[in-house]
Amino acid sequence: MTTEPVPVYQLKIALRDTSPPIWRRITLPSDTSLGCLHDIVQACFGWHDSHLHAFTEPASGRQFVDFDAPVDRDLARDVDEESASVADVLPYQGGRLEYTYDFGDDWRHQITLEKILPASTGERRVRCTGGRRAMPDAEDIGGAWGLQAVLDAVTDHTAPATEPWTDLIRSLRMEGFDPAEFDSQALDRELAALDPQPPAATPVPHGTSRPARNTPGSRRCACGEDHDDQELEMELLPVRPVTLAPRADLAAAARNVPLINAALRLSHWCQDGRAVTSRGVLKPALGRLAIQELELWSHDDELSALPRAQRDKRLARLRSSGDLPCLDHPWRLALYTDLVKISSGTARPGTALAIANEDETVLDVWCQALESELDELDDFESLGLPPVLLAALGMQGDDGDGLAAAVLRALYEVPDGEWLDTAPLIGALREEFPARQARLIELLLTQVLDQAATVLAEYQAAETAPATGREPDRILYDILGITGAAEGSDDTPPTGNRLRLTPLGRHGLREYLLTEGIPAPLIGELADADAATLLDSLLDYDQESAHAEITGWISHRGQVPAAVQLIDVCSGLEADAALRRLSAALVLAELDDPRALAVLRKAAASQVPGCSQTAAITLAGRGETPEGHGPELQLWWLIDHLWGPLGVADEALADFLDQEEDSVLPLLEQSADDLWRCDHPATGAVLTAAGRHLKARDKALANRLRKSATKVGSQRRQ
């Protein structure tokens, strides 16, 4: 077991597909192995560990499994759970991991890294710090659907104890099981008995190494496979880091959303108990009373337009409380988020209402409601698109393949206060696809944007404004040949809604993207990160965001510790280390404290591969000739500079040469005949690849690089 203190992770583990949601909040050492995390999840939800399980990274698809289980494994995908730590798979706040238990019942758990806490110098242990709702013994009851049936029957004592759960339901009723109660202290005592061990020194099987980073221009997906440009164009671009408004401001905005506000008021309105029907809705007379007393009618366009007398007559004819959305929607949300619970035919405030004054609780309720709406955007049939259009695109039902997530991601990255411009999206479609297919997808994008505008506006997540252009219906007629060509130029974008995110909407879309497995970094969230995490993350940051993150990271720990930590993680000559040194150069350039520079001088003289050269190059950039280093330092730096992208993918180097043309090509031109003398182990591979990619652009330079690469081989054979 390690003796040095490590950061403490605060995780939220939620059982998917449960309504109201069931979740636990725990803290544990960040270096806890995934094998130990498996034991923790089992304890949190009362599982018996009698079935197979797996952890899955949403972005890469990698699975971490029990290599001792007697099943076949896919060595191209599966990794031993005992060889990886929680920090390995959740390197940043907001990161998500999925844990599936029992592939028959398919119990899915979403694990979210909520906070990275300071390192603890006390006892290594797992703690329960919160949670919601109790779990019965749910082994082999048929998954989330069976659990819901059992909990509904236990809550409503008038309901029959149906098969095949008759005995379980009767037993839970006899023992007075309350699904709304959660004993965090009892779970904390159980978790205290677990030993959060770090990973064993088990080698990762061949083919299961850490997925390649999405460096600029990379053509390798996070899944580890190479795809063509058309398939990966959206996913390869890193998400732009953003800043969020203060949590208190976000929570205040969430409370003002009519749906959230109505759900909270309905929950308080049930303080003395309100009778419900067998369908779980308020009895009609009480429904009418709630609409009138809480003025829920003001959220219904039809009712709010009527004079009071006519409105009262309209409500008097109400047959079911579920017939009016202004009551039904907030009522269902209150039940789903445990603001209201039903027991024995009576609705009363749920356990969540007691903490609804907390900002995090309100934001959680708002995010759950928004996420459920956004999930519907990829169900194209629900958007009312004509079957002929879906057939033409080869899409049926919910086969959206993430189009809505791509649209929402584009909206998320629009700078504060600016409108989403769909022209680049449509322009990219027209370049990448045949004209007819591009027009079809163009229409699809328009429909998704219109639906997204409706949903986001309802939750006050976005402001909307009409766009200009041709009517979507005319486009549909044109591309399907139903009538003649539509009026207007082909270059004119279709009409629809322009969108601009509110601060609350940016928070909500970030949570949605994280759920979809898309990293969505925040500026400033790396302040507590270790140096390796910082350098890995900066590869995906633009210049402005990187500078803000670097400044905060250095300020958080001071220049001398920053210099020590950065130099330490620059060691090694493999491609991963070279990529880190690319980022390290940006961070080290910010150091000017004489004591930090002294650290660099010591490192430059150390002759530790990677560390020595990085420190020396930083000093040389400040006009200081580092002791023990000569002109060969620039050659080494140039090879290392190209080795990082090449180690990710061959095409990544080509794109890197394109992007850095003004700075790298002059150096290659100047030193092409001498680069073979460089003692970097990647010299031959870099020169060969660079010569191949530059052949079409500069044949003479390409030949010089290839000759230099040949000399590297000859030199090594001597």
XYZ file of C-alpha atoms in Angstrom:
718
model
C 0.000 0.000 0.000
C 1.271 3.484 -0.773
C 2.256 5.606 2.190
C 2.174 9.038 0.578
C -1.131 10.923 0.879
C -3.160 11.043 -2.327
C -6.126 13.247 -3.303
C -9.541 12.170 -2.090
C -12.282 11.710 -4.689
C -15.938 12.475 -4.044
C -18.045 10.197 -6.233
C -21.761 10.111 -6.896
C -22.969 6.621 -7.840
C -26.471 6.591 -9.315
C -28.501 3.522 -10.263
C -29.737 4.222 -13.790
C -33.352 3.873 -14.982
C -34.854 4.361 -11.502
C -37.589 6.863 -10.743
C -37.234 8.562 -8.296
C -33.459 8.209 -8.654
C -31.452 6.074 -6.219
C -27.905 7.249 -5.580
C -25.031 7.271 -3.100
C -22.253 9.810 -2.484
C -18.925 8.472 -1.234
C -15.324 9.591 -0.734
C -12.273 7.387 -1.236
C -8.541 7.665 -1.999
C -8.048 8.548 -5.665
C -5.643 5.635 -6.196
C -8.240 3.025 -5.175
C -8.284 0.188 -7.689
C -11.364 -0.466 -9.806
C -11.499 -3.916 -8.239
C -12.011 -2.236 -4.861
C -14.509 0.195 -6.390
C -16.493 -2.856 -7.525
C -16.718 -3.985 -3.878
C -17.800 -0.484 -2.872
C -20.632 -0.330 -5.418
C -21.799 -3.777 -4.322
C -22.037 -2.567 -0.709
C -23.753 0.701 -1.673
C -26.676 -1.032 -3.379
C -26.847 -4.312 -1.507
C -25.679 -6.564 -4.335
C -24.453 -10.096 -3.580
C -21.567 -10.191 -6.094
C -23.056 -13.322 -7.634
C -22.992 -12.150 -11.278
C -20.489 -10.743 -13.761
C -19.759 -7.047 -13.906
C -17.770 -4.490 -15.932
C -16.687 -0.859 -15.796
C -16.974 1.010 -19.129
C -15.421 4.302 -20.210
C -18.228 6.045 -22.187
C -15.860 7.892 -24.532
C -13.472 5.069 -25.433
C -15.623 1.990 -24.920
C -12.815 0.326 -22.932
C -14.038 -2.207 -20.386
C -12.382 -2.996 -17.064
C -13.345 -6.478 -15.906
C -12.438 -9.163 -13.406
C -9.698 -11.175 -15.104
C -10.238 -13.990 -12.583
C -13.800 -14.563 -13.830
C -14.120 -17.789 -15.894
C -15.216 -16.091 -19.133
C -13.636 -15.283 -22.479
C -12.129 -11.822 -22.779
C -11.567 -9.479 -25.692
C -7.925 -8.476 -25.296
C -8.387 -5.610 -27.734
C -10.941 -4.020 -25.422
C -10.852 -5.538 -21.923
C -8.469 -4.411 -19.176
C -7.921 -6.038 -15.790
C -9.824 -3.930 -13.236
C -7.060 -4.605 -10.705
C -4.497 -2.836 -12.910
C -6.261 0.553 -12.993
C -7.169 3.102 -10.347
C -10.156 5.395 -10.053
C -7.868 8.321 -10.933
C -6.784 6.549 -14.132
C -10.327 6.482 -15.529
C -11.663 9.661 -13.884
C -8.832 12.183 -14.308
C -10.978 15.335 -14.100
C -13.988 16.642 -12.205
C -17.245 15.856 -13.960
C -15.815 12.696 -15.541
C -18.181 9.730 -15.867
C -17.738 5.964 -15.676
C -20.412 3.289 -16.091
C -20.578 0.154 -13.965
C -22.842 -2.677 -15.111
C -23.741 -5.582 -12.829
C -25.533 -8.779 -13.905
C -25.693 -8.745 -17.703
C -29.079 -10.450 -17.517
C -30.874 -7.923 -15.323
C -28.494 -5.229 -16.633
C -28.126 -3.018 -13.559
C -26.374 0.109 -14.830
C -24.719 2.553 -12.443
C -23.376 5.959 -13.428
C -20.295 6.991 -11.452
C -19.482 10.713 -11.519
C -16.399 12.416 -10.088
C -18.012 15.395 -8.360
C -15.000 16.845 -6.534
C -11.268 16.329 -6.106
C -10.554 17.014 -2.432
C -7.161 17.719 -0.827
C -4.975 14.762 0.063
C -5.819 13.210 3.412
C -3.051 12.531 5.893
C -5.336 10.397 8.006
C -6.599 6.847 7.664
C -7.223 5.489 4.185
C -10.888 4.591 4.134
C -14.135 4.805 2.203
C -16.893 7.027 3.573
C -20.543 7.549 2.738
C -21.386 11.254 2.804
C -24.904 11.168 1.397
C -27.453 9.399 -0.711
C -31.110 9.104 -1.607
C -33.634 6.318 -1.269
C -33.239 2.822 0.100
C -32.589 -0.355 -1.870
C -34.359 -3.658 -1.130
C -32.724 -6.987 -1.891
C -33.029 -6.646 -5.652
C -30.911 -9.571 -6.868
C -32.518 -11.423 -9.797
C -35.793 -9.469 -9.810
C -35.618 -8.523 -13.480
C -33.677 -5.289 -13.534
C -34.876 -1.705 -13.083
C -38.353 -2.541 -14.388
C -38.824 -5.246 -11.758
C -37.434 -2.974 -9.027
C -39.906 -0.255 -9.962
C -42.810 -2.709 -9.785
C -41.699 -3.917 -6.347
C -41.216 -0.411 -4.933
C -44.573 0.777 -6.296
C -46.317 -2.187 -4.684
C -44.530 -1.669 -1.365
C -45.422 2.025 -1.353
C -49.087 1.432 -2.217
C -50.365 -1.132 0.292
C -53.681 -1.318 -1.548
C -51.942 -2.746 -4.627
C -51.796 -6.548 -4.949
C -48.475 -8.325 -4.405
C -48.051 -9.511 -7.983
C -45.983 -12.392 -9.319
C -43.127 -13.126 -9.482
C -42.333 -10.778 -6.599
C -45.151 -11.764 -4.239
C -42.964 -13.057 -1.405
C -40.523 -10.166 -1.617
C -43.295 -7.543 -1.590
C -45.027 -9.146 1.392
C -41.740 -9.419 3.269
C -40.871 -5.773 2.671
C -44.341 -4.682 3.783
C -44.085 -6.700 6.984
C -40.707 -5.233 7.902
C -41.977 -1.699 7.212
C -39.527 -1.031 4.394
C -39.702 2.616 3.303
C -38.179 3.250 -0.152
C -37.806 6.951 0.635
C -35.532 6.404 3.638
C -31.761 6.037 3.393
C -29.490 5.261 6.345
C -26.170 6.857 5.426
C -24.622 6.040 8.804
C -25.291 2.317 8.409
C -23.695 2.309 4.965
C -20.751 4.333 6.289
C -20.114 1.674 8.925
C -20.242 -1.055 6.267
C -17.857 0.810 3.973
C -15.402 1.333 6.832
C -14.706 -2.404 6.733
C -13.445 -2.191 3.125
C -9.776 -1.642 2.371
C -9.327 0.788 -0.576
C -6.200 -0.813 -2.010
C -4.326 0.764 -4.964
C -3.935 -1.237 -8.186
C -1.815 -4.342 -8.172
C 1.310 -4.383 -10.303
C -0.523 -6.275 -13.021
C 0.619 -5.549 -16.580
C -2.012 -4.172 -18.905
C -2.628 -6.727 -21.708
C -1.348 -5.954 -25.176
C -3.758 -3.792 -27.127
C -5.401 -2.243 -24.058
C -3.137 0.714 -23.426
C -4.477 4.143 -22.633
C -6.404 5.471 -25.666
C -4.554 7.951 -27.802
C -5.183 11.576 -27.034
C -7.078 13.669 -29.513
C -4.182 15.918 -30.424
C -4.831 18.582 -33.037
C -5.432 16.874 -36.347
C -5.462 13.359 -34.915
C -7.365 10.770 -36.893
C -7.462 8.272 -34.082
C -10.667 7.955 -32.116
C -10.758 7.590 -28.347
C -11.761 3.990 -28.988
C -8.253 3.356 -30.298
C -9.345 2.728 -33.890
C -8.565 4.800 -36.980
C -11.558 6.074 -38.938
C -11.992 8.233 -41.971
C -12.354 12.001 -41.634
C -16.044 12.066 -42.462
C -16.948 9.726 -39.625
C -14.933 11.482 -36.939
C -14.998 15.147 -37.920
C -17.235 16.149 -35.023
C -15.820 13.893 -32.333
C -12.145 14.675 -32.857
C -12.452 18.362 -32.097
C -11.919 18.908 -28.360
C -14.657 20.654 -26.420
C -13.791 24.275 -25.695
C -13.241 24.841 -21.960
C -15.719 27.290 -20.443
C -16.418 29.060 -17.181
C -19.671 28.723 -15.240
C -21.589 31.232 -13.180
C -21.489 30.845 -9.363
C -23.558 27.909 -8.121
C -25.793 30.186 -6.055
C -26.683 32.229 -9.146
C -27.378 29.076 -11.173
C -29.608 27.658 -8.431
C -31.537 30.937 -8.168
C -32.138 30.841 -11.923
C -33.272 27.192 -11.710
C -35.814 28.047 -8.995
C -37.342 30.643 -11.324
C -37.959 28.114 -14.116
C -41.776 27.723 -14.104
C -41.678 23.906 -14.150
C -39.219 23.711 -11.229
C -41.030 26.402 -9.298
C -44.365 24.637 -9.776
C -42.921 21.277 -8.681
C -41.508 22.823 -5.498
C -44.798 24.577 -4.670
C -46.787 21.407 -5.326
C -44.522 19.536 -2.928
C -45.117 22.070 -0.151
C -48.839 22.025 -0.978
C -48.885 18.307 -0.088
C -47.594 19.019 3.430
C -50.779 17.770 5.101
C -51.288 14.883 2.677
C -53.319 14.830 -0.553
C -55.316 11.886 -1.848
C -54.231 10.359 -5.153
C -55.775 7.877 -7.541
C -54.460 4.398 -8.321
C -52.549 5.990 -11.226
C -50.594 8.179 -8.817
C -52.177 11.517 -9.775
C -54.178 13.882 -7.601
C -57.891 13.180 -7.426
C -59.772 15.510 -9.799
C -61.166 17.825 -7.126
C -57.723 18.230 -5.578
C -56.195 18.744 -8.995
C -58.577 21.620 -9.668
C -57.779 23.049 -6.244
C -54.029 22.867 -6.841
C -54.326 24.602 -10.218
C -56.366 27.418 -8.678
C -54.551 27.903 -5.374
C -51.067 27.681 -6.873
C -52.116 29.578 -10.024
C -50.694 26.828 -12.216
C -53.179 27.900 -14.880
C -50.850 30.836 -15.624
C -48.464 28.322 -17.262
C -51.143 27.133 -19.700
C -51.689 29.351 -22.756
C -55.318 28.294 -23.182
C -56.348 28.694 -19.535
C -54.479 31.949 -18.992
C -56.275 33.496 -21.964
C -59.720 32.801 -20.479
C -61.653 35.071 -18.105
C -61.804 33.661 -14.576
C -65.410 32.471 -14.863
C -64.742 30.564 -18.070
C -61.528 29.174 -16.627
C -63.393 27.857 -13.582
C -65.950 26.181 -15.859
C -63.172 24.626 -17.893
C -61.522 23.240 -14.745
C -64.860 21.961 -13.426
C -65.014 19.587 -16.388
C -61.551 18.155 -15.571
C -61.879 14.353 -15.424
C -58.286 13.570 -14.488
C -55.439 15.598 -13.016
C -53.240 14.078 -15.676
C -55.150 15.794 -18.473
C -53.633 19.251 -17.981
C -49.901 19.622 -18.654
C -49.638 22.657 -16.354
C -50.384 20.289 -13.443
C -49.257 16.940 -14.779
C -45.713 17.951 -15.795
C -44.631 19.479 -12.457
C -46.439 16.673 -10.587
C -44.520 13.969 -12.423
C -41.276 15.857 -11.944
C -41.936 16.113 -8.205
C -42.490 12.349 -8.032
C -39.446 11.569 -10.190
C -37.088 13.681 -8.098
C -38.533 12.569 -4.735
C -39.963 15.990 -3.892
C -43.248 14.117 -3.399
C -43.767 10.520 -2.300
C -46.945 8.450 -2.368
C -47.802 6.027 0.391
C -51.135 4.296 1.005
C -52.925 6.442 -1.545
C -51.683 9.718 -0.068
C -49.096 12.124 -1.441
C -46.778 13.879 1.011
C -43.498 15.772 0.715
C -40.600 13.478 -0.122
C -37.163 13.396 1.443
C -35.745 15.642 -1.266
C -37.998 18.557 -0.275
C -36.248 18.825 3.090
C -33.005 19.707 1.307
C -34.582 21.545 -1.631
C -33.326 24.839 -0.195
C -29.788 23.653 -0.979
C -28.418 24.923 -4.259
C -27.067 21.541 -5.347
C -30.448 19.860 -4.852
C -32.306 22.402 -6.962
C -29.695 22.195 -9.724
C -29.885 18.413 -9.607
C -33.676 18.498 -10.025
C -33.413 20.966 -12.910
C -30.689 18.941 -14.666
C -32.621 15.673 -14.360
C -35.696 17.264 -15.894
C -33.742 18.871 -18.747
C -31.743 15.714 -19.480
C -34.867 13.607 -19.872
C -36.170 16.102 -22.447
C -32.887 16.312 -24.356
C -32.668 12.529 -24.578
C -35.755 12.636 -26.806
C -34.057 14.772 -29.450
C -32.403 11.760 -31.083
C -35.768 10.012 -31.475
C -36.521 11.339 -34.944
C -39.981 9.807 -35.168
C -40.956 11.846 -32.103
C -39.917 14.979 -33.980
C -42.621 14.314 -36.535
C -40.275 13.877 -39.478
C -41.896 12.260 -42.521
C -41.179 8.500 -42.840
C -39.994 9.087 -46.417
C -37.261 11.391 -45.099
C -36.155 8.908 -42.421
C -36.049 6.148 -45.003
C -33.999 8.301 -47.369
C -31.458 8.913 -44.608
C -31.473 5.311 -43.466
C -32.700 6.351 -40.005
C -35.583 4.801 -38.159
C -36.921 5.376 -34.670
C -34.180 6.433 -32.271
C -31.327 5.640 -34.661
C -29.974 9.171 -34.417
C -26.374 8.174 -33.825
C -25.681 11.207 -31.632
C -26.778 13.965 -34.017
C -28.590 15.820 -31.227
C -25.523 15.557 -28.983
C -23.413 17.041 -31.789
C -25.847 19.949 -32.230
C -25.997 20.591 -28.476
C -22.239 20.410 -28.261
C -21.924 23.054 -30.994
C -24.316 25.262 -29.023
C -22.370 24.652 -25.802
C -19.142 25.927 -27.319
C -20.561 29.230 -28.580
C -18.961 32.033 -26.512
C -21.083 33.745 -23.872
C -23.604 36.162 -25.310
C -23.223 34.990 -28.917
C -25.779 33.217 -31.120
C -25.272 29.761 -32.561
C -24.498 30.136 -36.261
C -25.637 27.087 -38.215
C -23.868 28.167 -41.396
C -20.574 26.346 -40.576
C -22.495 23.170 -39.801
C -24.438 23.327 -43.035
C -21.347 24.345 -44.991
C -19.464 21.313 -43.663
C -22.331 19.058 -44.706
C -22.304 20.425 -48.249
C -18.561 19.801 -48.507
C -18.560 16.279 -47.089
C -21.719 14.743 -48.562
C -23.379 14.484 -51.967
C -25.782 17.345 -52.594
C -29.018 15.408 -52.078
C -27.868 13.733 -48.875
C -26.476 17.006 -47.546
C -29.833 18.704 -48.083
C -31.634 15.902 -46.280
C -29.340 16.144 -43.278
C -29.630 19.913 -43.459
C -33.364 19.575 -42.946
C -32.770 17.134 -40.123
C -30.449 19.592 -38.388
C -33.061 22.298 -38.727
C -35.711 20.104 -37.116
C -33.402 19.118 -34.250
C -32.455 22.762 -33.664
C -36.100 23.833 -33.635
C -36.988 21.129 -31.130
C -33.925 21.946 -29.023
C -34.948 25.605 -29.042
C -38.385 24.706 -27.672
C -36.989 22.520 -24.894
C -34.176 24.859 -23.877
C -36.448 27.885 -23.834
C -38.932 26.079 -21.584
C -36.154 25.436 -19.062
C -34.732 28.956 -19.492
C -31.530 27.368 -20.738
C -31.442 29.390 -23.933
C -32.845 32.490 -25.563
C -34.305 32.111 -29.022
C -34.790 34.385 -31.999
C -36.121 33.673 -35.489
C -33.594 33.085 -38.239
C -34.019 34.165 -41.844
C -34.003 32.074 -45.011
C -36.179 29.641 -46.880
C -39.060 27.821 -45.281
C -38.227 24.267 -44.134
C -41.340 22.923 -45.839
C -40.214 24.277 -49.234
C -36.823 22.619 -48.729
C -38.564 19.327 -47.981
C -40.684 19.618 -51.115
C -37.629 20.504 -53.192
C -35.327 17.678 -52.101
C -38.043 15.047 -52.224
C -39.298 16.195 -55.597
C -42.858 16.673 -54.336
C -43.151 20.032 -56.138
C -40.832 22.226 -58.128
C -37.654 23.727 -56.763
C -37.983 25.874 -53.690
C -37.528 29.581 -53.975
C -34.207 31.102 -52.996
C -30.557 30.298 -53.442
C -29.041 26.955 -52.471
C -26.604 28.893 -50.291
C -29.402 30.317 -48.143
C -29.739 28.475 -44.823
C -33.177 27.248 -43.805
C -35.331 29.160 -41.389
C -35.584 28.089 -37.788
C -34.503 29.385 -34.423
C -31.246 30.982 -33.465
C -30.082 29.933 -30.022
C -28.050 31.661 -27.355
C -27.277 29.912 -24.086
C -28.038 31.409 -20.709
C -25.564 30.799 -17.857
C -27.970 28.183 -16.498
C -28.149 26.564 -19.925
C -24.371 26.269 -20.179
C -24.354 24.410 -16.870
C -27.160 22.127 -18.029
C -25.572 21.324 -21.384
C -22.270 20.583 -19.680
C -23.980 18.022 -17.452
C -25.694 16.538 -20.515
C -22.450 16.253 -22.485
C -20.732 14.566 -19.551
C -23.587 12.060 -19.411
C -23.031 11.392 -23.122
C -19.376 10.631 -22.409
C -18.094 13.877 -23.967
C -15.439 15.604 -21.797
C -16.468 19.200 -21.093
C -13.671 20.893 -19.144
C -14.031 23.985 -17.017
C -11.418 26.707 -16.895
C -9.923 26.545 -13.423
C -10.858 22.959 -12.643
C -7.241 21.831 -13.120
C -5.943 24.027 -10.286
C -5.854 21.009 -7.946
C -4.736 18.523 -10.614
C -1.318 16.922 -10.613
C 1.209 17.987 -13.250
C 0.613 14.968 -15.504
C -3.150 15.617 -15.628
C -2.554 19.299 -16.351
C -0.197 18.610 -19.259
C -2.420 15.894 -20.738
C -5.455 18.176 -20.566
C -3.768 21.239 -22.064
C -3.330 19.375 -25.347
C -7.043 19.942 -25.971
C -7.150 23.617 -24.919
C -7.018 26.649 -27.175
C -4.346 29.240 -26.475
C -6.511 31.607 -24.439
C -8.023 28.863 -22.283
C -4.637 27.219 -21.788
C -3.129 30.478 -20.538
C -5.947 30.952 -18.016
C -5.578 27.378 -16.768
C -1.775 27.601 -16.530
C -1.886 30.849 -14.578
C -4.333 29.406 -12.065
C -2.399 26.147 -11.727
C 0.900 27.904 -10.962
C -0.732 30.368 -8.547
C -2.374 27.518 -6.657
C 0.943 25.901 -5.660
C 3.693 28.477 -6.232
C 6.426 28.599 -8.856
C 9.038 26.404 -7.145
C 6.711 23.416 -6.505
C 5.281 23.915 -9.999
C 8.756 23.675 -11.551
C 9.606 20.522 -9.590
C 6.327 18.771 -10.429
C 6.468 19.689 -14.118
C 10.053 18.556 -14.632
C 9.352 15.267 -12.846
C 6.611 14.259 -15.301
C 8.707 15.165 -18.365
C 10.979 12.154 -18.009
C 10.992 9.361 -20.568
C 11.432 9.220 -24.325
C 8.197 7.508 -25.361
C 5.597 9.408 -27.412
C 3.316 10.047 -24.430
C 6.142 11.809 -22.612
C 6.920 13.854 -25.732
C 3.304 15.031 -25.868
C 3.531 16.148 -22.251
C 6.703 18.063 -23.015
C 4.803 19.954 -25.728
C 2.451 21.255 -23.043
C 5.208 21.637 -20.450
C 6.964 24.184 -22.631
C 3.928 26.480 -22.348
C 3.756 26.169 -18.565
C 7.485 26.441 -17.859
C 7.678 29.582 -19.989
C 5.513 31.324 -17.359
C 8.068 30.786 -14.570
C 10.283 33.729 -13.612
C 10.959 33.215 -9.903
C 14.773 32.904 -9.425
C 14.243 29.867 -7.204
C 12.160 28.156 -9.911
C 14.863 28.897 -12.474
C 17.390 27.338 -10.105
C 15.294 24.171 -10.169
C 15.496 24.187 -13.964
C 19.270 24.637 -13.928
C 19.638 21.664 -11.620
C 17.344 19.562 -13.826
C 19.228 20.599 -16.977
C 22.451 19.281 -15.472
C 20.851 16.036 -14.270
C 21.163 14.122 -17.558
C 17.785 12.460 -16.853
C 16.333 11.790 -20.341
C 13.462 14.116 -21.030
C 13.805 16.129 -17.832
C 17.256 17.443 -18.662
C 16.386 18.517 -22.196
C 13.064 20.103 -21.190
C 14.709 22.246 -18.526
C 17.577 23.168 -20.840
C 15.230 24.167 -23.671
C 13.237 26.376 -21.272
C 16.404 28.124 -20.109
C 17.594 28.540 -23.698
C 14.286 30.201 -24.518
C 15.112 32.786 -21.831
C 18.484 33.483 -23.450
C 20.486 31.440 -20.953
C 22.974 28.866 -22.230
C 22.336 25.741 -20.115
C 25.444 24.067 -18.737
C 26.285 20.773 -20.447
C 24.142 21.423 -23.526
C 25.224 22.659 -26.938
C 23.824 23.176 -30.448
C 22.505 19.582 -30.509
C 19.797 20.654 -28.068
C 17.772 22.322 -30.837
C 17.957 19.151 -32.948
C 16.732 17.064 -30.029
C 13.891 19.482 -29.361
C 12.785 19.437 -33.010
C 12.679 15.612 -33.173
C 10.860 15.414 -29.827
C 8.427 18.090 -30.987
C 7.394 15.891 -33.922
C 7.602 12.591 -32.076
C 4.582 13.304 -29.874
C 2.025 13.635 -32.709
C 3.633 10.779 -34.680
C 3.262 8.514 -31.663
C -0.490 9.130 -31.717
C -1.023 8.432 -35.416
C 0.863 8.877 -38.674
C -1.741 11.308 -40.004
C -1.527 13.308 -36.788
C 2.035 14.246 -37.721
C 0.880 15.376 -41.181
C -1.755 17.648 -39.685
C 0.703 18.913 -37.091
C 3.140 19.863 -39.869
C 0.300 21.734 -41.606
C -0.682 23.631 -38.473
C 2.880 24.464 -37.398
C 4.152 25.120 -40.923
C 5.482 28.608 -40.216
C 7.512 27.533 -37.174
C 8.541 23.927 -37.888
C 9.303 23.854 -41.643
C 12.004 26.555 -41.503
C 13.757 24.568 -38.770
C 13.518 21.371 -40.798
C 14.896 23.195 -43.835
C 17.768 24.591 -41.799
C 18.784 21.360 -40.040
C 17.621 18.552 -42.383
C 21.176 17.440 -43.217
C 22.245 17.309 -39.558
C 19.208 15.789 -37.855
C 20.597 12.280 -38.262
C 23.194 13.195 -35.625
C 20.471 13.661 -32.996
C 20.621 10.995 -30.267
C 16.840 10.923 -29.776
C 15.639 7.276 -30.201
C 12.743 8.410 -32.420
C 14.945 10.291 -34.907
C 14.724 7.708 -37.703
C 10.955 7.254 -37.428
C 10.317 11.009 -37.329
C 12.551 11.797 -40.317
C 11.047 9.000 -42.404
C 7.464 10.047 -41.660
C 8.163 13.774 -42.118
C 9.836 13.113 -45.476
C 6.867 11.071 -46.648
C 4.321 13.739 -45.697
C 6.334 16.644 -47.145
C 6.991 14.981 -50.513
C 4.073 16.635 -52.299
C 4.798 20.054 -50.794
C 8.609 20.233 -50.967
C 10.239 17.340 -52.795
C 13.788 18.578 -52.200
C 13.287 18.872 -48.434
C 11.579 15.472 -48.346
C 14.590 13.867 -50.064
C 17.000 15.491 -47.622
C 14.997 14.166 -44.663
C 14.889 10.650 -46.094
C 18.666 10.695 -46.681
C 19.158 11.845 -43.111
C 16.913 8.986 -41.928
C 19.089 6.531 -43.896
C 22.173 7.830 -42.099
C 20.469 7.181 -38.755
C 20.128 3.528 -39.704
C 23.707 3.319 -40.908
C 24.996 4.963 -37.761
C 23.193 2.457 -35.540
C 24.578 -0.505 -37.468
C 28.158 0.676 -37.014
